[in-house]
Amino acid sequence: MSLGPGGVTISPAMSANVILVGFMGAGKSSVGRILARRLGRCLVETDDMIAAKEGISIPEIFARRGEAHFRAAEEEVLALLALKNDEVIATGGGLPCRDGRPAALRRLGTVVWLSGDFDVLYARALKAGERPMLAGRTREDVRALYQSRVPFYAQADLAVDTTTLTPEQAAAEIQRAMGVRGRQTAPGATR
Ligand code: S3P
């Protein structure tokens, strides 16, 4: 990565899918929804793919089948992502954090790290929904998890610091940094 305009870090490899990675609370789902709308693309969420395949929610998968089962399901989903083209893909916070995963994601398109100050991400993550990786962990445990993951997230093509951004602003920043326009409509076409 190298430093681009506005403090955004960017690499030359920009293509196809836009893949959002980052820690819990970074706003991958909400930014992904807005970005998909702005670009005229679909949003694919890896957690939704896993929940659909397993037939139960993510917290239920952790509770009934365990984390190892969930991580294996993430591996399968990663393979299925090869079928996706021109989508916005929001990944679960732990999906990129295994050896080889950042490179596998970069083969699918442009990987964007929604980064942020740990305390801000943690506060957001606590507020929104049930998160199995927060259950039974202290703030310091979660901070250590975050720190262990940063080297994986940092292999993204582009990093956008969301600490002080709304999801709208983060989506706009990604679009600006990538220089992508919304899907164009051909003259006379209806859509
Ligand atoms: C996880 C994050 C969750 C979900 C699962 C595991 C993690 O997604 O994939 O609970 O290991 O950080 P979000 O990052 O969307 O919360």
Short mmCIF file of N, CA, C and O in Angstrom, two decimals, residues 48-133:
data_model
loop_
_atom_site.label_atom_id
_atom_site.label_comp_id
_atom_site.label_asym_id
_atom_site.label_seq_id
_atom_site.Cartn_x
_atom_site.Cartn_y
_atom_site.Cartn_z
N ASP A 48 -23.98 -14.07 6.23
CA ASP A 48 -25.30 -14.49 5.73
C ASP A 48 -25.18 -15.79 4.95
O ASP A 48 -26.06 -16.67 5.03
N MET A 49 -24.11 -15.92 4.16
CA MET A 49 -23.92 -17.16 3.39
C MET A 49 -23.78 -18.36 4.35
O MET A 49 -24.33 -19.43 4.13
N ILE A 50 -23.03 -18.14 5.42
CA ILE A 50 -22.81 -19.22 6.39
C ILE A 50 -24.11 -19.56 7.12
O ILE A 50 -24.47 -20.73 7.25
N ALA A 51 -24.83 -18.51 7.57
CA ALA A 51 -26.09 -18.75 8.30
C ALA A 51 -27.09 -19.48 7.40
O ALA A 51 -27.80 -20.39 7.85
N ALA A 52 -27.12 -19.10 6.11
CA ALA A 52 -28.06 -19.76 5.18
C ALA A 52 -27.69 -21.23 5.00
O ALA A 52 -28.55 -22.11 5.01
N LYS A 53 -26.41 -21.50 4.85
CA LYS A 53 -25.97 -22.88 4.64
C LYS A 53 -26.22 -23.74 5.88
O LYS A 53 -26.65 -24.89 5.78
N GLU A 54 -25.97 -23.16 7.05
CA GLU A 54 -26.12 -23.93 8.30
C GLU A 54 -27.57 -23.98 8.77
O GLU A 54 -27.93 -24.83 9.59
N GLY A 55 -28.38 -23.03 8.28
CA GLY A 55 -29.80 -23.02 8.66
C GLY A 55 -30.05 -22.45 10.05
O GLY A 55 -31.17 -22.55 10.56
N ILE A 56 -29.06 -21.86 10.67
CA ILE A 56 -29.21 -21.21 11.98
C ILE A 56 -28.36 -19.94 12.00
O ILE A 56 -27.52 -19.74 11.13
N SER A 57 -28.60 -19.10 13.01
CA SER A 57 -27.88 -17.81 13.07
C SER A 57 -26.41 -18.02 13.48
O SER A 57 -26.04 -19.08 13.98
N ILE A 58 -25.61 -16.96 13.29
CA ILE A 58 -24.18 -17.05 13.66
C ILE A 58 -24.02 -17.33 15.16
O ILE A 58 -23.27 -18.26 15.52
N PRO A 59 -24.72 -16.60 16.05
CA PRO A 59 -24.58 -16.94 17.48
C PRO A 59 -24.97 -18.39 17.78
O PRO A 59 -24.32 -19.06 18.60
N GLU A 60 -25.99 -18.90 17.08
CA GLU A 60 -26.38 -20.31 17.30
C GLU A 60 -25.31 -21.27 16.80
O GLU A 60 -25.08 -22.32 17.41
N ILE A 61 -24.66 -20.93 15.70
CA ILE A 61 -23.58 -21.80 15.19
C ILE A 61 -22.47 -21.90 16.24
O ILE A 61 -21.99 -22.98 16.57
N PHE A 62 -22.08 -20.74 16.79
CA PHE A 62 -21.03 -20.76 17.81
C PHE A 62 -21.48 -21.57 19.03
O PHE A 62 -20.71 -22.36 19.58
N ALA A 63 -22.74 -21.35 19.45
CA ALA A 63 -23.22 -22.00 20.69
C ALA A 63 -23.39 -23.51 20.50
O ALA A 63 -23.02 -24.30 21.36
N ARG A 64 -23.93 -23.91 19.36
CA ARG A 64 -24.28 -25.33 19.19
C ARG A 64 -23.17 -26.14 18.53
O ARG A 64 -23.02 -27.32 18.78
N ARG A 65 -22.41 -25.48 17.61
CA ARG A 65 -21.44 -26.26 16.81
C ARG A 65 -20.00 -25.85 17.09
O ARG A 65 -19.08 -26.55 16.65
N GLY A 66 -19.82 -24.71 17.73
CA GLY A 66 -18.48 -24.29 18.14
C GLY A 66 -17.77 -23.42 17.13
O GLY A 66 -18.12 -23.39 15.94
N GLU A 67 -16.75 -22.71 17.61
CA GLU A 67 -16.02 -21.78 16.73
C GLU A 67 -15.30 -22.50 15.60
O GLU A 67 -15.26 -22.02 14.47
N ALA A 68 -14.72 -23.68 15.90
CA ALA A 68 -13.96 -24.39 14.86
C ALA A 68 -14.87 -24.71 13.66
O ALA A 68 -14.45 -24.61 12.50
N HIS A 69 -16.11 -25.08 13.96
CA HIS A 69 -17.08 -25.38 12.90
C HIS A 69 -17.35 -24.12 12.07
O HIS A 69 -17.37 -24.16 10.83
N PHE A 70 -17.52 -23.00 12.77
CA PHE A 70 -17.76 -21.73 12.07
C PHE A 70 -16.57 -21.37 11.17
O PHE A 70 -16.74 -20.95 10.02
N ARG A 71 -15.36 -21.56 11.68
CA ARG A 71 -14.17 -21.20 10.89
C ARG A 71 -14.04 -22.09 9.65
O ARG A 71 -13.60 -21.65 8.59
N ALA A 72 -14.44 -23.36 9.79
CA ALA A 72 -14.42 -24.27 8.63
C ALA A 72 -15.44 -23.79 7.59
O ALA A 72 -15.20 -23.83 6.37
N ALA A 73 -16.60 -23.32 8.08
CA ALA A 73 -17.63 -22.81 7.17
C ALA A 73 -17.11 -21.56 6.45
O ALA A 73 -17.40 -21.35 5.26
N GLU A 74 -16.32 -20.75 7.14
CA GLU A 74 -15.73 -19.57 6.50
C GLU A 74 -14.82 -19.98 5.34
O GLU A 74 -14.79 -19.33 4.30
N GLU A 75 -14.08 -21.05 5.55
CA GLU A 75 -13.18 -21.54 4.50
C GLU A 75 -13.98 -21.94 3.25
O GLU A 75 -13.60 -21.62 2.11
N GLU A 76 -15.11 -22.62 3.47
CA GLU A 76 -15.96 -23.04 2.34
C GLU A 76 -16.53 -21.82 1.62
O GLU A 76 -16.60 -21.77 0.39
N VAL A 77 -16.94 -20.84 2.40
CA VAL A 77 -17.52 -19.63 1.81
C VAL A 77 -16.48 -18.88 0.98
O VAL A 77 -16.77 -18.36 -0.10
N LEU A 78 -15.26 -18.87 1.49
CA LEU A 78 -14.19 -18.21 0.75
C LEU A 78 -14.03 -18.84 -0.64
O LEU A 78 -13.86 -18.13 -1.64
N ALA A 79 -14.13 -20.15 -0.71
CA ALA A 79 -14.02 -20.83 -2.01
C ALA A 79 -15.19 -20.42 -2.91
O ALA A 79 -15.02 -20.20 -4.11
N LEU A 80 -16.39 -20.30 -2.32
CA LEU A 80 -17.57 -19.93 -3.11
C LEU A 80 -17.50 -18.50 -3.64
O LEU A 80 -18.11 -18.17 -4.65
N LEU A 81 -16.76 -17.66 -2.95
CA LEU A 81 -16.66 -16.25 -3.38
C LEU A 81 -16.01 -16.12 -4.75
O LEU A 81 -16.18 -15.10 -5.42
N ALA A 82 -15.30 -17.16 -5.18
CA ALA A 82 -14.69 -17.13 -6.52
C ALA A 82 -15.75 -16.99 -7.60
O ALA A 82 -15.44 -16.58 -8.73
N LEU A 83 -17.00 -17.32 -7.27
CA LEU A 83 -18.08 -17.22 -8.25
C LEU A 83 -18.64 -15.80 -8.35
O LEU A 83 -19.47 -15.53 -9.20
N LYS A 84 -18.22 -14.95 -7.46
CA LYS A 84 -18.79 -13.59 -7.41
C LYS A 84 -18.03 -12.63 -8.30
O LYS A 84 -16.81 -12.68 -8.38
N ASN A 85 -18.79 -11.78 -8.95
CA ASN A 85 -18.19 -10.80 -9.85
C ASN A 85 -18.89 -9.46 -9.67
O ASN A 85 -20.11 -9.42 -9.63
N ASP A 86 -18.13 -8.39 -9.59
CA ASP A 86 -18.73 -7.06 -9.50
C ASP A 86 -19.71 -6.91 -8.35
O ASP A 86 -20.75 -6.29 -8.50
N GLU A 87 -19.39 -7.51 -7.22
CA GLU A 87 -20.25 -7.37 -6.05
C GLU A 87 -19.50 -6.59 -4.98
O GLU A 87 -18.27 -6.45 -5.04
N VAL A 88 -20.24 -6.14 -3.98
CA VAL A 88 -19.61 -5.66 -2.75
C VAL A 88 -19.74 -6.81 -1.75
O VAL A 88 -20.83 -7.34 -1.55
N ILE A 89 -18.62 -7.21 -1.17
CA ILE A 89 -18.61 -8.37 -0.27
C ILE A 89 -18.19 -7.91 1.13
O ILE A 89 -17.09 -7.37 1.30
N ALA A 90 -19.08 -8.10 2.11
CA ALA A 90 -18.74 -7.77 3.50
C ALA A 90 -18.36 -9.07 4.20
O ALA A 90 -19.15 -10.01 4.24
N THR A 91 -17.14 -9.12 4.72
CA THR A 91 -16.67 -10.35 5.37
C THR A 91 -16.87 -10.27 6.89
O THR A 91 -16.92 -9.18 7.46
N GLY A 92 -16.94 -11.43 7.54
CA GLY A 92 -16.94 -11.46 9.00
C GLY A 92 -15.56 -11.03 9.49
O GLY A 92 -14.55 -11.21 8.79
N GLY A 93 -15.51 -10.48 10.72
CA GLY A 93 -14.28 -9.88 11.22
C GLY A 93 -13.09 -10.83 11.30
O GLY A 93 -11.94 -10.39 11.21
N GLY A 94 -13.35 -12.15 11.40
CA GLY A 94 -12.24 -13.08 11.53
C GLY A 94 -11.84 -13.74 10.22
O GLY A 94 -10.81 -14.42 10.15
N LEU A 95 -12.66 -13.54 9.18
CA LEU A 95 -12.41 -14.29 7.93
C LEU A 95 -11.03 -14.05 7.30
O LEU A 95 -10.39 -15.02 6.87
N PRO A 96 -10.52 -12.83 7.28
CA PRO A 96 -9.21 -12.65 6.62
C PRO A 96 -8.03 -13.07 7.48
O PRO A 96 -6.89 -13.01 7.00
N CYS A 97 -8.29 -13.49 8.71
CA CYS A 97 -7.21 -13.61 9.70
C CYS A 97 -6.63 -15.01 9.84
O CYS A 97 -6.56 -15.58 10.94
N ARG A 98 -6.27 -15.58 8.71
CA ARG A 98 -5.58 -16.88 8.67
C ARG A 98 -4.52 -16.74 7.58
O ARG A 98 -4.74 -16.02 6.61
N ASP A 99 -3.44 -17.48 7.72
CA ASP A 99 -2.41 -17.40 6.69
C ASP A 99 -3.00 -17.73 5.32
O ASP A 99 -3.77 -18.69 5.19
N GLY A 100 -2.67 -16.93 4.34
CA GLY A 100 -3.13 -17.17 2.97
C GLY A 100 -4.44 -16.50 2.64
O GLY A 100 -4.77 -16.29 1.47
N ARG A 101 -5.22 -16.12 3.67
CA ARG A 101 -6.54 -15.53 3.40
C ARG A 101 -6.45 -14.14 2.77
O ARG A 101 -7.19 -13.86 1.82
N PRO A 102 -5.58 -13.25 3.29
CA PRO A 102 -5.53 -11.92 2.64
C PRO A 102 -5.22 -12.02 1.15
O PRO A 102 -5.84 -11.34 0.33
N ALA A 103 -4.29 -12.91 0.79
CA ALA A 103 -3.93 -13.05 -0.62
C ALA A 103 -5.11 -13.64 -1.40
O ALA A 103 -5.39 -13.21 -2.53
N ALA A 104 -5.82 -14.59 -0.80
CA ALA A 104 -6.98 -15.20 -1.47
C ALA A 104 -8.05 -14.13 -1.72
O ALA A 104 -8.67 -14.09 -2.79
N LEU A 105 -8.25 -13.26 -0.75
CA LEU A 105 -9.25 -12.20 -0.93
C LEU A 105 -8.82 -11.22 -2.01
O LEU A 105 -9.64 -10.77 -2.81
N ARG A 106 -7.54 -10.92 -2.06
CA ARG A 106 -7.08 -9.95 -3.06
C ARG A 106 -7.20 -10.49 -4.48
O ARG A 106 -7.31 -9.72 -5.43
N ARG A 107 -7.21 -11.81 -4.60
CA ARG A 107 -7.42 -12.38 -5.94
C ARG A 107 -8.86 -12.18 -6.41
O ARG A 107 -9.16 -12.28 -7.58
N LEU A 108 -9.77 -11.89 -5.46
CA LEU A 108 -11.19 -11.73 -5.81
C LEU A 108 -11.55 -10.30 -6.18
O LEU A 108 -12.64 -10.05 -6.68
N GLY A 109 -10.68 -9.37 -5.87
CA GLY A 109 -10.99 -7.97 -6.15
C GLY A 109 -10.21 -7.03 -5.27
O GLY A 109 -9.15 -7.37 -4.76
N THR A 110 -10.77 -5.85 -5.08
CA THR A 110 -10.10 -4.83 -4.27
C THR A 110 -10.51 -5.00 -2.82
O THR A 110 -11.70 -4.94 -2.49
N VAL A 111 -9.53 -5.21 -1.97
CA VAL A 111 -9.81 -5.42 -0.55
C VAL A 111 -9.67 -4.09 0.19
O VAL A 111 -8.64 -3.41 0.07
N VAL A 112 -10.72 -3.72 0.90
CA VAL A 112 -10.73 -2.44 1.63
C VAL A 112 -10.81 -2.74 3.13
O VAL A 112 -11.74 -3.40 3.59
N TRP A 113 -9.83 -2.25 3.86
CA TRP A 113 -9.83 -2.40 5.33
C TRP A 113 -10.53 -1.20 5.96
O TRP A 113 -10.07 -0.07 5.81
N LEU A 114 -11.66 -1.48 6.61
CA LEU A 114 -12.31 -0.43 7.40
C LEU A 114 -11.64 -0.46 8.76
O LEU A 114 -11.93 -1.32 9.59
N SER A 115 -10.71 0.45 8.95
CA SER A 115 -9.93 0.46 10.19
C SER A 115 -10.57 1.42 11.19
O SER A 115 -11.62 2.01 10.91
N GLY A 116 -9.96 1.58 12.34
CA GLY A 116 -10.49 2.52 13.33
C GLY A 116 -9.81 2.34 14.66
O GLY A 116 -9.17 1.32 14.91
N ASP A 117 -10.01 3.33 15.48
CA ASP A 117 -9.49 3.29 16.85
C ASP A 117 -10.16 2.13 17.61
O ASP A 117 -11.38 1.99 17.57
N PHE A 118 -9.35 1.32 18.31
CA PHE A 118 -9.90 0.13 18.96
C PHE A 118 -11.08 0.47 19.88
O PHE A 118 -12.11 -0.21 19.84
N ASP A 119 -10.94 1.50 20.72
CA ASP A 119 -12.00 1.78 21.70
C ASP A 119 -13.31 2.15 21.01
O ASP A 119 -14.39 1.80 21.49
N VAL A 120 -13.20 2.84 19.87
CA VAL A 120 -14.41 3.21 19.13
C VAL A 120 -15.04 1.97 18.50
O VAL A 120 -16.26 1.75 18.59
N LEU A 121 -14.22 1.11 17.91
CA LEU A 121 -14.75 -0.12 17.30
C LEU A 121 -15.41 -0.99 18.38
O LEU A 121 -16.49 -1.55 18.17
N TYR A 122 -14.75 -1.09 19.52
CA TYR A 122 -15.26 -1.94 20.60
C TYR A 122 -16.62 -1.42 21.09
O TYR A 122 -17.55 -2.20 21.27
N ALA A 123 -16.72 -0.11 21.28
CA ALA A 123 -17.99 0.47 21.74
C ALA A 123 -19.09 0.21 20.71
O ALA A 123 -20.21 -0.17 21.08
N ARG A 124 -18.78 0.37 19.43
CA ARG A 124 -19.79 0.11 18.39
C ARG A 124 -20.20 -1.36 18.40
O ARG A 124 -21.36 -1.69 18.29
N ALA A 125 -19.20 -2.24 18.53
CA ALA A 125 -19.47 -3.68 18.46
C ALA A 125 -20.34 -4.12 19.64
O ALA A 125 -21.22 -4.98 19.49
N LEU A 126 -20.13 -3.52 20.82
CA LEU A 126 -20.92 -3.88 21.99
C LEU A 126 -22.37 -3.47 21.82
O LEU A 126 -23.28 -4.15 22.30
N LYS A 127 -22.57 -2.34 21.13
CA LYS A 127 -23.92 -1.77 20.98
C LYS A 127 -24.78 -2.59 20.04
O LYS A 127 -25.96 -2.81 20.28
N ALA A 128 -24.16 -3.04 18.93
CA ALA A 128 -24.98 -3.63 17.86
C ALA A 128 -24.97 -5.15 17.88
O ALA A 128 -23.94 -5.75 17.59
N GLY A 129 -26.09 -5.71 18.26
CA GLY A 129 -26.32 -7.15 18.10
C GLY A 129 -25.46 -8.06 18.96
O GLY A 129 -24.56 -7.62 19.67
N GLU A 130 -25.78 -9.33 18.85
CA GLU A 130 -25.09 -10.35 19.65
C GLU A 130 -23.83 -10.78 18.92
O GLU A 130 -23.90 -11.19 17.76
N ARG A 131 -22.68 -10.72 19.57
CA ARG A 131 -21.43 -11.10 18.91
C ARG A 131 -20.73 -12.16 19.75
O ARG A 131 -20.16 -11.86 20.82
N PRO A 132 -20.72 -13.38 19.27
CA PRO A 132 -20.14 -14.48 20.05
C PRO A 132 -18.69 -14.26 20.45
O PRO A 132 -18.27 -14.71 21.51
N MET A 133 -17.92 -13.53 19.62
CA MET A 133 -16.49 -13.33 19.93
C MET A 133 -16.29 -12.33 21.07
O MET A 133 -15.18 -12.19 21.58
#
